[in-house]
Coordinates of C-alpha atoms and ligand atoms in Angstrom, one line a residue:
X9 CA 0.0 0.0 0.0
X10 CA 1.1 3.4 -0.8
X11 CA -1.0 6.2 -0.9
X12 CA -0.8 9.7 0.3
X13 CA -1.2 10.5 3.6
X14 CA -3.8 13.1 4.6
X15 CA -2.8 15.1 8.2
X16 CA -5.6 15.9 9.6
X17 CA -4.3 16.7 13.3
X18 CA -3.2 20.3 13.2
X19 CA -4.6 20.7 16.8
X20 CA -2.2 18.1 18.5
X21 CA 1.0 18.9 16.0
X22 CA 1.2 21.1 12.6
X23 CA 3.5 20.0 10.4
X24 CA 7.5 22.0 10.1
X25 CA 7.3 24.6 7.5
X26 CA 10.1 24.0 5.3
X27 CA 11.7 27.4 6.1
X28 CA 12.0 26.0 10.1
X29 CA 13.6 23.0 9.1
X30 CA 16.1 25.0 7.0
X31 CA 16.4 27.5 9.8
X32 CA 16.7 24.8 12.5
X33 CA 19.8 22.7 10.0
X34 CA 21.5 25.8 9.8
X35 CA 21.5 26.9 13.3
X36 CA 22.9 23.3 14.2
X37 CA 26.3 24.6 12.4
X38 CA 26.5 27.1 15.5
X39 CA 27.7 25.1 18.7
X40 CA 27.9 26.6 22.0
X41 CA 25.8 27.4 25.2
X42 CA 23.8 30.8 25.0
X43 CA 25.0 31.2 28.6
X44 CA 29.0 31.7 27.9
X45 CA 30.1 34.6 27.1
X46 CA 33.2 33.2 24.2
X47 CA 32.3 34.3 20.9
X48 CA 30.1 30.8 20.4
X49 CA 27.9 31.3 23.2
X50 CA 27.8 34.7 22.0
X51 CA 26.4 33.4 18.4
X52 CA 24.0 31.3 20.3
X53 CA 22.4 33.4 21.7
X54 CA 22.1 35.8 19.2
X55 CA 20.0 33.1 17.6
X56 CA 17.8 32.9 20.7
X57 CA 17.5 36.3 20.9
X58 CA 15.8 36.9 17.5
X59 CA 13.5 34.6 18.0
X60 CA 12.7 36.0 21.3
X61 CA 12.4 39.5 19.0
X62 CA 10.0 37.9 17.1
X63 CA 7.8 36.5 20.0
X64 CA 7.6 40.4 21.0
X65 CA 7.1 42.3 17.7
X66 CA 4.1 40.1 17.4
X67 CA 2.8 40.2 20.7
X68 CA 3.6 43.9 20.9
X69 CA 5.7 43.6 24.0
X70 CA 9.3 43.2 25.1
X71 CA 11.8 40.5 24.8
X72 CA 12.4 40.8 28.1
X73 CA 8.6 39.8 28.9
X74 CA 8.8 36.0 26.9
X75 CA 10.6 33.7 28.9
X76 CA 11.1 30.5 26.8
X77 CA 10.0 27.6 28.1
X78 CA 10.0 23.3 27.3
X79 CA 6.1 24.0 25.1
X80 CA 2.9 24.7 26.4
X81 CA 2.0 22.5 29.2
X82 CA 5.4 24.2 30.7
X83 CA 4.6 27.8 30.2
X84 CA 1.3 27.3 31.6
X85 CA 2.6 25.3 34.7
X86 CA 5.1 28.5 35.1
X87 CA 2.1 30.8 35.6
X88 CA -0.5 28.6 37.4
X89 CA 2.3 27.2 39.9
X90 CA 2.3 30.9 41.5
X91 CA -1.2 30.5 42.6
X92 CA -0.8 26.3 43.6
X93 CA -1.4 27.8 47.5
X94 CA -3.4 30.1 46.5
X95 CA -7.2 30.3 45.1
X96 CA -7.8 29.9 41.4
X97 CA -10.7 29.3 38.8
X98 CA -10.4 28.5 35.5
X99 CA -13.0 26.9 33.1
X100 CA -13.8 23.3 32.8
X101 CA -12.6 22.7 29.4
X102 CA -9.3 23.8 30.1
X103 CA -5.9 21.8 28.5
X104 CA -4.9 19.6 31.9
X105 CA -1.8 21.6 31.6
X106 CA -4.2 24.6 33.5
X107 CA -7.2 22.0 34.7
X108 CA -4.7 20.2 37.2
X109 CA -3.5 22.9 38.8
X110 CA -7.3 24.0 39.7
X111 CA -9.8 21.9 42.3
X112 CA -12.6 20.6 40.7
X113 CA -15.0 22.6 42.6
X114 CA -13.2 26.2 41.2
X115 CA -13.6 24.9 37.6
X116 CA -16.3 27.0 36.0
X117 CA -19.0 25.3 33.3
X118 CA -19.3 26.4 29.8
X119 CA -22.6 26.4 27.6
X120 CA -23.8 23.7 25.7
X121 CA -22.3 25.5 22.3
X122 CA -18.6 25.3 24.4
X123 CA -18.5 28.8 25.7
X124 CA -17.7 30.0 29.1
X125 CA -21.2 30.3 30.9
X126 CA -20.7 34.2 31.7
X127 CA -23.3 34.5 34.7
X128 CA -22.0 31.5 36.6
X129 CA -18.7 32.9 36.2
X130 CA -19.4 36.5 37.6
X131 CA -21.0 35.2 40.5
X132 CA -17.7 32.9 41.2
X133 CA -15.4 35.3 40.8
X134 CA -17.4 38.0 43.0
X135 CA -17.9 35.6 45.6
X136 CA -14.9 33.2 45.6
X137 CA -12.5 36.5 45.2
X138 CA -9.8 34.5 43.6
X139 CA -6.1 35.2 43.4
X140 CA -6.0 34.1 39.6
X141 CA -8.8 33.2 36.8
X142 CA -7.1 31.5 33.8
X143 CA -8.8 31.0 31.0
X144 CA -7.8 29.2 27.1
X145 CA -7.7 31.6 24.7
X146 CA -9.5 28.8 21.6
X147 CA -10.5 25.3 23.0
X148 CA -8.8 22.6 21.7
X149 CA -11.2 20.5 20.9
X150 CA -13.8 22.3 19.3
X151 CA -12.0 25.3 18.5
X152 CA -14.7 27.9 20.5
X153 CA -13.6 31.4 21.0
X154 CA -14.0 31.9 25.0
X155 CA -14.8 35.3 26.1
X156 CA -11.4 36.8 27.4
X157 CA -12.5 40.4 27.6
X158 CA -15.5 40.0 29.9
X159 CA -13.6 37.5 31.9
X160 CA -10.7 39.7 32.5
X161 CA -12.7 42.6 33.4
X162 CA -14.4 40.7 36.3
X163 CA -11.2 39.4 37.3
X164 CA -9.6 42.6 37.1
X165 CA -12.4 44.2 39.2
X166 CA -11.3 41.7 42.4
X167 CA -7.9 42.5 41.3
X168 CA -7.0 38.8 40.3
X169 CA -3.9 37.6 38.1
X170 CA -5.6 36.6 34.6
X171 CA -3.6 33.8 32.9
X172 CA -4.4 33.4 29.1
X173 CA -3.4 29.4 27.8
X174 CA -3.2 31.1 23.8
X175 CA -1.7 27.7 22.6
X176 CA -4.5 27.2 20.0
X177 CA -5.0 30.9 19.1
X178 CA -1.6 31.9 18.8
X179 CA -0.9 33.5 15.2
X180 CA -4.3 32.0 13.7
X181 CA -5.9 35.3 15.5
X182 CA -4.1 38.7 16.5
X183 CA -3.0 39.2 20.0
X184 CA -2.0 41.9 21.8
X185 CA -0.8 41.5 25.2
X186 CA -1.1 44.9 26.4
X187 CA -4.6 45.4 24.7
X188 CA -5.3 42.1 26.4
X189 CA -5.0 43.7 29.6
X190 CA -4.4 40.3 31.2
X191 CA -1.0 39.5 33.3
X192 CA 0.6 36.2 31.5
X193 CA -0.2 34.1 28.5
X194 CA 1.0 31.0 27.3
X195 CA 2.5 29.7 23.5
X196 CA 3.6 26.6 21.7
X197 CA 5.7 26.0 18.6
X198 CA 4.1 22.9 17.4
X199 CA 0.5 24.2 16.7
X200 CA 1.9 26.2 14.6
X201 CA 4.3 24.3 12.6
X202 CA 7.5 24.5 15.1
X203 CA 9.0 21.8 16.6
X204 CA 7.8 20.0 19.5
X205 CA 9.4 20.8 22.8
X206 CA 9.7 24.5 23.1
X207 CA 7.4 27.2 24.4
X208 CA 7.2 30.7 25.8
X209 CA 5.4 32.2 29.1
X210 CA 4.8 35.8 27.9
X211 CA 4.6 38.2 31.8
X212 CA 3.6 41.2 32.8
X213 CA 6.8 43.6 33.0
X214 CA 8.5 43.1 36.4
X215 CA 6.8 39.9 37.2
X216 CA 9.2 37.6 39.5
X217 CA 8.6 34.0 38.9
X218 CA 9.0 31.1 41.6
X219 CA 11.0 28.5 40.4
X220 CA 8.9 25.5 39.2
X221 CA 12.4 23.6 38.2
X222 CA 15.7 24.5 40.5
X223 CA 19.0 24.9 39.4
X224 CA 20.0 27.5 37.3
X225 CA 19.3 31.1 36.8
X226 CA 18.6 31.3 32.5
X227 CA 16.4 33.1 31.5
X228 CA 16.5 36.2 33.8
X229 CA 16.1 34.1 36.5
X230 CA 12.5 33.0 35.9
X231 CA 13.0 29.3 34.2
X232 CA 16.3 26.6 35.6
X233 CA 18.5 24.7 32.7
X234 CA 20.0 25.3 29.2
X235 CA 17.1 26.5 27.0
X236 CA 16.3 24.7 23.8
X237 CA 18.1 27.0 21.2
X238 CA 17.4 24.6 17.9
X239 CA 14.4 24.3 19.2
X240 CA 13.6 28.3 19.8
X241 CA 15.1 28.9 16.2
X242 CA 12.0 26.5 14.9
X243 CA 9.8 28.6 16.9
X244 CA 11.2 32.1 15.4
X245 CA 10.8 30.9 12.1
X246 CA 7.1 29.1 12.6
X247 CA 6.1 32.8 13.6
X248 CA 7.8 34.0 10.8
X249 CA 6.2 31.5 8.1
X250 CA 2.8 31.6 9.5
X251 CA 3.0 35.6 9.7
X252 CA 3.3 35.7 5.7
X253 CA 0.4 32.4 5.0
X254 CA -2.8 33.7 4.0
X255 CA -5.1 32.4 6.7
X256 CA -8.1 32.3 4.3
X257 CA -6.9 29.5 2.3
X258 CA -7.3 27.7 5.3
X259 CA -10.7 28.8 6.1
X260 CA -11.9 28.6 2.8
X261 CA -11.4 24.8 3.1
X262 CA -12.8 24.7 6.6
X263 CA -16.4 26.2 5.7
X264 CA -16.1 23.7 2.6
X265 CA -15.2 20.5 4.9
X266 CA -18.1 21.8 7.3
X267 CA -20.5 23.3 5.1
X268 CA -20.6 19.7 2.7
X269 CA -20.4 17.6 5.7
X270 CA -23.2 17.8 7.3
X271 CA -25.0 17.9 4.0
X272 CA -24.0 14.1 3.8
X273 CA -26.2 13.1 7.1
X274 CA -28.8 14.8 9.6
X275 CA -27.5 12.6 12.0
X276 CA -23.8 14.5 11.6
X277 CA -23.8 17.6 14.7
X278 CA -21.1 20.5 14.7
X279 CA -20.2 21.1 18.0
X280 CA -19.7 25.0 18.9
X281 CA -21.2 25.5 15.5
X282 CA -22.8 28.6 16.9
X283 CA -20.3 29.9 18.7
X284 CA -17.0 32.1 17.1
X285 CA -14.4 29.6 16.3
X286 CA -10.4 29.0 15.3
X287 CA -11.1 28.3 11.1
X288 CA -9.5 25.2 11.3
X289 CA -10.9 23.1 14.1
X290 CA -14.2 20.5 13.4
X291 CA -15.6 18.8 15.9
X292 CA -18.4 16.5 15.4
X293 CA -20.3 13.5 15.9
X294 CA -22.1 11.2 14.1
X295 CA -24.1 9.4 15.9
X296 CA -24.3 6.3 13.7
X297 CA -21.0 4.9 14.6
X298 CA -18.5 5.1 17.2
X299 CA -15.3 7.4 17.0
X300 CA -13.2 4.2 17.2
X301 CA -14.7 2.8 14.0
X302 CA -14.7 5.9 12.0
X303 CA -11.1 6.5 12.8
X304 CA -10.4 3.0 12.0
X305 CA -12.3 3.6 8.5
X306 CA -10.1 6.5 8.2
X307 CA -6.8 5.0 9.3
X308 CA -7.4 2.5 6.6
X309 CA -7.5 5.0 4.2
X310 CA -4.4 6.9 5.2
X311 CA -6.3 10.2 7.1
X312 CA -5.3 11.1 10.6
X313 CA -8.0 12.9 12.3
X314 CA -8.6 13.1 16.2
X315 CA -11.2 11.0 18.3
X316 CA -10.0 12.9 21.7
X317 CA -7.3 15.2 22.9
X318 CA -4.3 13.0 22.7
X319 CA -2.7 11.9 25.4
X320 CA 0.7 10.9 26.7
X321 CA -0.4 7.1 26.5
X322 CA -1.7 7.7 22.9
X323 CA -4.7 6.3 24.0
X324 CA -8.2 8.0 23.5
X325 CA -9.7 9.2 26.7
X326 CA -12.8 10.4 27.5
X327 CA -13.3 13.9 26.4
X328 CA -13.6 16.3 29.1
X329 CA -14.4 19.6 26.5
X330 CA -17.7 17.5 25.1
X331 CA -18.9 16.5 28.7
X332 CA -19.1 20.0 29.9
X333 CA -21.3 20.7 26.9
X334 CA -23.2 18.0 27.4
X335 CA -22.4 16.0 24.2
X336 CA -22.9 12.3 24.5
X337 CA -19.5 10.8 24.5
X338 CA -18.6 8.0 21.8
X339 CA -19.4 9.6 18.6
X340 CA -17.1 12.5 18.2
X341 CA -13.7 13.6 15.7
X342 CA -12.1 16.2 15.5
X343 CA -10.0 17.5 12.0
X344 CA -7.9 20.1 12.2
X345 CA -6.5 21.6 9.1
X346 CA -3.3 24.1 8.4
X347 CA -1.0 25.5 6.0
X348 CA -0.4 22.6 4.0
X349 CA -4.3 21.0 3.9
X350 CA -5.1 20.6 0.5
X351 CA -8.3 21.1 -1.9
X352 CA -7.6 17.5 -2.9
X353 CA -7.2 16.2 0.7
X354 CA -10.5 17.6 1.6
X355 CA -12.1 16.1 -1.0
X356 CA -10.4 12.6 -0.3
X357 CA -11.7 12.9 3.3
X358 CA -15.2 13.9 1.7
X359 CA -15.0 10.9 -0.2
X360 CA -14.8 8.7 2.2
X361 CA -17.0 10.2 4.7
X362 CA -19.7 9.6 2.3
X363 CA -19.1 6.2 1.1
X364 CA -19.0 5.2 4.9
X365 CA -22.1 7.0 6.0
X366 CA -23.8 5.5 3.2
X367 CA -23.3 1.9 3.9
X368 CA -23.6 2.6 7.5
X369 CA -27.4 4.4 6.8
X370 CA -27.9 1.7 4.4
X371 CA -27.1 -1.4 7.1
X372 CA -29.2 1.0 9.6
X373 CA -32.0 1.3 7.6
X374 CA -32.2 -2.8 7.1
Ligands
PLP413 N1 -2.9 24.1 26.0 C1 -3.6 23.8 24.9 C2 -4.9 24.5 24.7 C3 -3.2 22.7 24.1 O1 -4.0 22.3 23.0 C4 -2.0 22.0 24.4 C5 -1.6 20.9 23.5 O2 -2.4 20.2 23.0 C6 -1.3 22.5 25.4 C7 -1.7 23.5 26.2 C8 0.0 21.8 25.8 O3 1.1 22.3 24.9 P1 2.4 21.4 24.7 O4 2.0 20.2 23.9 O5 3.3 22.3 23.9 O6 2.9 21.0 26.0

């Protein structure tokens, strides 16, 4: 068997632009550890440093503010870890990496189209008076806007830290931290087509950072051991790429995908279909036939899709994002597309969604 592959999974990994790859073989010619101050270290970091550049001009802050970090789960640990003895609230369809630093009970519900339920969340924050509110900036999962504004103006008003996990909005929307108004806000480099790995906490200015690892004082004291500099130069140059794509290619074949899938069955259900979303994240259910057959189906056939958030064991878990809306577990996948999703590839995945649904409706209807 060899057919083309179609990536479908843009939400657990993009795909390297060629132009990080390039960047990240021609950074491994420069040897030397950004902390020495010889002539190599001194290249080193210079390499660090533009990426760090980059991270700022797009977030419209300082370099000094990003402090780079191992990827997301990392940079979000780095901000939530300041609160652990403290009292926090975040939403229930956070990424674990905010969820397990939170008790259950200070987790706030969403609606049933994956948006943070606004009332409940006033009246928690006015009453509980927490120390920090985080809240995801785009759901993983189904891709839902969540309110960020309103959130951090009630948190602001009982003069909480607000902790932004931007993982899955990062450079697919604009950001600006200090139009944000929030305090910190977390990246990755492989949503966007870095390499795994790396990260960056963006802070307020001045903002003095427990250690959550001990022993060393890199990056301005905030975050312990030798940074990942290849690794850093993959995420400069993923900003870079993504900065010039035209985001609307990408849509384009989003609203096509979602737009002629449903046509195929009314038993297919968008989730957070009426809610603002990232254009690139699908997540639906058909109710038919379990998400282990359909990704089977699809395996066969070369597509990679997503019946869950994946997790470290690779195996699928239950879906905490579609049980706080009240979805009935089983049924769901999630495609995510990105720069290099294809007309063609959509149509494949088309293709086959059809021919499944058809036998399946056909064996139903017997
Ligand atoms: N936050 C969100 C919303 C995510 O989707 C992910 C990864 O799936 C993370 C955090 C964790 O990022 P990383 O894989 O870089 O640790």
């Amino acid at each position: 068997m060899n057919q083309p592959c179609v990536y479908l999974d843009y939400n657990a990994s993009a795909p390297l632009w060629p132009s990080v790859k390039e960047a990240i073989r021609e950074a491994m010619d420069i040897c030397g550890n950004p902390s020495a101050t010889h002539a190599d270290g001194r290249a080193t970091r210079a390499l660090m440093e533009k990426a760090r550049r980059k991270i700022a001009e797009v977030m419209d802050i300082n370099a000094a503010q990003v402090v780079f970090t191992s990827g997301g789960t990392e940079a979000n640990g780095l901000a939530m870890h300041m609160f652990a003895d403290k009292v926090s609230l975040c939403s229930q369809i956070e990424h674990p990496a905010v969820r397990e630093w939170v008790p259950e009970s200070h987790q706030l519900p969403v609606t049933s189209s994956g948006v943070l339920d606004l009332e409940v969340a006033a009246q928690r924050i006015e009453s509980l008076r927490p120390d920090c509110v985080s809240l995801m900036s785009a759901n993983n999962e189904t891709g839902v806007i969540q309110p960020l504004e309103e959130v951090k103006e009630m948190a602001e008003k009982v003069g909480a830290w607000m902790h932004v996990d931007g993982v899955q909005s990062f450079m697919k929307k604009p950001h600006s931290f200090p139009q944000m108004g929030i305090q910190s806000f977390a990246i990755s480099a492989h949503k966007i087509g870095g390499p795994q790995g790396v990260g960056a906490l963006i802070l307020q200015e001045g903002t003095i950072l427990p250690h959550l690892i001990r022993g060393g004082a890199q990056e301005r004291n905030r975050r312990a051991g030798t940074p990942n500099v290849l690794g850093i130069v993959g995420m400069g140059a993923a900003i870079e790429a993504i900065e010039s794509y035209d985001w609307s290619k990408t849509e384009r074949l989003w609203k096509d995908l979602q737009a002629r899938l449903k046509a195929l069955s009314p038993h297919i259900k968008i989730h957070g279909e009426e809610s603002p979303r990232i254009s690139n994240t699908l997540s639906f259910s058909y109710e038919l036939m379990t998400n282990e057959e359909m990704m089977m189906a699809l395996d066969l056939e070369g597509i990679s899709v997503s019946a869950g958030a994946a997790c470290s064991s690779g195996k699928v878990t239950e879906n905490h994002v579609l049980r706080a809306m009240g979805i009935q577990a089983g049924h769901n996948l999630r495609v995510s597309l990105g720069w290099d999703t294809t007309e063609a590839e959509i149509e494949k995945v088309l293709g086959v969604f059809e021919s499944l649904i058809h036998k399946q409706e056909k064996r139903t209807a017997l």
